[in-house]
Amino acid sequence: MTHAQKFLYSVGVAIVIVGGGAASAAADEGHTPVAASLDEVMPVATPLDEGHTPVVTPWDAATPSRAADSVCRSRIRTAIALNEKALAADGQRPDTDAAARYNRRTQAEIGSAQMDCRGASHAREIKRQLDAATDSVSAAEHHNKAGDEAPARHAEQDVKAHLGRAKGMA
C-alpha cells in the first residue's frame, strides 16, 4: 500500500468511526449500523499514481535551524569584533596587556559560539574552524603576555581568517 493509500484509508476509517458516511445513513433508516468499506464512504478517493506520491520526512529528522544559524553567526561576529580590538591594541607596549585581555574575551566568545553553533547547518565544518581559531587565539594571548608583537599579530590574523570562514558557513 502506498503512502497516499495509507493516508486515505486512515481518513476513511476515522470518518466511519465518528459516525459519518454510509453507516449513519443506514442507522437513520432503522437498520443496524454496519462498518462501511472505504470505497462506500469515500467514492472519490482514488489512489494517486507514483508520480504524485507526497514527500514525507520523519518528524525526528535532523533539520538545520535558521535560528541556530542566526545565533551562531551573531556569536562569531562578536568574536570577530573582539579580535579586531586585539589587533588594534597590538604594537604598543602598554597595550599588549589590553590585547591579551581582548584575546581572553575572544576565546570566551569562541567557546560560546561553539555551544551555539552545534545546531547550525554546517556544524562540523564550523566547529573545525572555531577549534583552529581557539588554538590561534591562545597563541596570540601567550605572545601578547610575553610582549612579542609580530607573532601575536600573526596569530590574531589567523584567528581573523578562521572566524571569517566560520561566519561564511553559518
Short mmCIF file of C-alpha atoms in Angstrom, two decimals:
data_model
loop_
_atom_site.label_atom_id
_atom_site.label_comp_id
_atom_site.label_asym_id
_atom_site.label_seq_id
_atom_site.Cartn_x
_atom_site.Cartn_y
_atom_site.Cartn_z
CA MET A 1 0.00 0.00 0.00
CA THR A 2 1.45 3.41 -0.93
CA HIS A 3 1.71 6.31 1.48
CA ALA A 4 -1.25 8.02 -0.19
CA GLN A 5 -3.42 4.92 0.14
CA LYS A 6 -2.49 4.52 3.80
CA PHE A 7 -3.37 8.13 4.46
CA LEU A 8 -6.69 7.93 2.63
CA TYR A 9 -7.53 4.66 4.38
CA SER A 10 -6.85 6.18 7.81
CA VAL A 11 -9.01 9.20 6.94
CA GLY A 12 -11.82 6.91 5.80
CA VAL A 13 -11.65 4.81 8.97
CA ALA A 14 -11.81 7.98 11.05
CA ILE A 15 -14.97 9.07 9.22
CA VAL A 16 -16.61 5.69 9.81
CA ILE A 17 -15.67 5.72 13.49
CA VAL A 18 -17.04 9.22 14.01
CA GLY A 19 -20.35 8.11 12.57
CA GLY A 20 -20.46 9.82 9.22
CA GLY A 21 -20.95 8.41 5.77
CA ALA A 22 -22.93 5.29 4.86
CA ALA A 23 -23.06 3.89 8.41
CA SER A 24 -25.03 6.86 9.77
CA ALA A 25 -27.39 6.81 6.77
CA ALA A 26 -28.16 3.15 7.49
CA ALA A 27 -28.79 3.94 11.17
CA ASP A 28 -31.28 6.68 10.21
CA GLU A 29 -33.39 4.18 8.30
CA GLY A 30 -33.69 1.93 11.35
CA HIS A 31 -31.04 -0.53 10.32
CA THR A 32 -28.22 -1.72 12.49
CA PRO A 33 -25.08 0.28 11.65
CA VAL A 34 -22.54 -1.77 9.75
CA ALA A 35 -18.99 -0.61 9.16
CA ALA A 36 -18.79 0.53 5.56
CA SER A 37 -15.84 -0.05 3.34
CA LEU A 38 -13.62 2.81 2.34
CA ASP A 39 -14.97 2.80 -1.22
CA GLU A 40 -18.55 3.30 0.01
CA VAL A 41 -17.63 6.11 2.41
CA MET A 42 -15.27 7.95 0.09
CA PRO A 43 -16.04 7.04 -3.50
CA VAL A 44 -13.90 9.89 -4.87
CA ALA A 45 -10.81 8.75 -3.02
CA THR A 46 -8.67 7.23 -5.72
CA PRO A 47 -5.06 6.43 -5.07
CA LEU A 48 -2.55 8.71 -6.69
CA ASP A 49 -0.08 7.37 -9.18
CA GLU A 50 3.59 7.02 -8.24
CA GLY A 51 4.47 10.37 -9.84
CA HIS A 52 2.31 12.20 -7.32
CA THR A 53 3.39 10.46 -4.14
CA PRO A 54 3.85 13.08 -1.42
CA VAL A 55 7.30 13.50 0.06
CA VAL A 56 7.14 12.78 3.77
CA THR A 57 10.05 13.37 6.13
CA PRO A 58 10.06 11.95 9.65
CA TRP A 59 9.48 14.40 12.47
CA ASP A 60 12.66 13.44 14.24
CA ALA A 61 14.88 14.05 11.22
CA ALA A 62 17.74 16.43 11.92
CA THR A 63 16.89 19.63 10.09
CA PRO A 64 19.12 22.65 10.45
CA SER A 65 17.55 25.52 12.27
CA ARG A 66 17.63 29.01 10.85
CA ALA A 67 17.51 30.39 14.39
CA ALA A 68 20.59 28.35 15.33
CA ASP A 69 22.39 29.70 12.26
CA SER A 70 21.47 33.25 13.26
CA VAL A 71 22.65 32.87 16.86
CA CYS A 72 25.84 31.17 15.68
CA ARG A 73 26.55 33.94 13.18
CA SER A 74 25.94 36.59 15.85
CA ARG A 75 28.41 34.95 18.27
CA ILE A 76 31.04 34.69 15.56
CA ARG A 77 30.57 38.38 14.66
CA THR A 78 31.12 39.31 18.31
CA ALA A 79 34.30 37.21 18.41
CA ILE A 80 35.50 38.92 15.22
CA ALA A 81 34.88 42.36 16.76
CA LEU A 82 36.85 41.43 19.88
CA ASN A 83 39.70 40.07 17.76
CA GLU A 84 39.73 43.35 15.78
CA LYS A 85 40.13 45.24 19.07
CA ALA A 86 43.05 42.96 19.99
CA LEU A 87 44.62 43.66 16.58
CA ALA A 88 44.17 47.39 17.11
CA ALA A 89 45.77 47.20 20.57
CA ASP A 90 48.82 45.30 19.29
CA GLY A 91 52.05 47.12 18.60
CA GLN A 92 52.19 49.40 21.63
CA ARG A 93 53.90 48.16 24.78
CA PRO A 94 51.32 49.32 27.34
CA ASP A 95 48.53 47.97 25.15
CA THR A 96 49.89 44.44 24.76
CA ASP A 97 48.23 43.72 28.11
CA ALA A 98 44.97 45.10 26.71
CA ALA A 99 45.44 42.95 23.62
CA ALA A 100 45.91 39.89 25.87
CA ARG A 101 42.66 40.78 27.66
CA TYR A 102 40.86 41.06 24.31
CA ASN A 103 42.36 37.70 23.35
CA ARG A 104 40.90 36.12 26.50
CA ARG A 105 37.49 37.66 25.79
CA THR A 106 37.72 36.48 22.16
CA GLN A 107 38.49 32.97 23.38
CA ALA A 108 35.49 33.04 25.73
CA GLU A 109 33.25 34.24 22.90
CA ILE A 110 34.54 31.49 20.60
CA GLY A 111 33.65 28.97 23.34
CA SER A 112 30.11 30.38 23.45
CA ALA A 113 29.95 30.24 19.65
CA GLN A 114 30.94 26.57 19.74
CA MET A 115 27.98 25.85 22.02
CA ASP A 116 25.56 27.92 19.94
CA CYS A 117 26.73 26.52 16.61
CA ARG A 118 26.02 22.88 17.45
CA GLY A 119 22.61 23.09 15.76
CA ALA A 120 23.78 25.09 12.75
CA SER A 121 23.63 23.84 9.18
CA HIS A 122 27.35 23.09 8.77
CA ALA A 123 28.13 22.33 12.42
CA ARG A 124 31.14 20.09 11.81
CA GLU A 125 32.94 22.48 9.50
CA ILE A 126 32.16 25.44 11.75
CA LYS A 127 33.48 23.52 14.76
CA ARG A 128 36.74 22.80 12.95
CA GLN A 129 37.23 26.47 12.13
CA LEU A 130 36.32 27.55 15.68
CA ASP A 131 38.74 24.99 17.15
CA ALA A 132 41.53 26.33 14.93
CA ALA A 133 40.60 29.89 15.96
CA THR A 134 40.75 28.87 19.64
CA ASP A 135 44.27 27.48 19.17
CA SER A 136 45.41 30.64 17.39
CA VAL A 137 43.87 33.00 19.94
CA SER A 138 45.55 31.19 22.83
CA ALA A 139 48.88 31.53 20.97
CA ALA A 140 48.16 35.23 20.41
CA GLU A 141 47.42 35.70 24.11
CA HIS A 142 50.68 33.95 25.03
CA HIS A 143 52.68 36.21 22.67
CA ASN A 144 50.90 39.35 23.90
CA LYS A 145 51.70 38.49 27.52
CA ALA A 146 55.33 38.00 26.53
CA GLY A 147 55.34 41.33 24.64
CA ASP A 148 56.08 39.72 21.25
CA GLU A 149 54.18 41.92 18.82
CA ALA A 150 54.87 40.25 15.46
CA PRO A 151 53.95 36.68 16.44
CA ALA A 152 50.88 37.94 18.31
CA ARG A 153 49.70 39.91 15.29
CA HIS A 154 50.28 36.90 13.03
CA ALA A 155 48.26 34.65 15.37
CA GLU A 156 45.45 37.23 15.51
CA GLN A 157 45.39 37.37 11.71
CA ASP A 158 44.96 33.57 11.74
CA VAL A 159 42.07 33.97 14.20
CA LYS A 160 40.51 36.53 11.87
CA ALA A 161 40.80 34.15 8.90
CA HIS A 162 39.32 31.16 10.78
CA LEU A 163 36.44 33.22 12.19
CA GLY A 164 35.73 34.65 8.74
CA ARG A 165 35.48 31.15 7.28
CA ALA A 166 33.25 30.01 10.14
CA LYS A 167 30.97 33.04 9.68
CA GLY A 168 30.72 32.26 5.97
CA MET A 169 29.44 28.75 6.78
CA ALA A 170 26.96 29.83 9.45
#
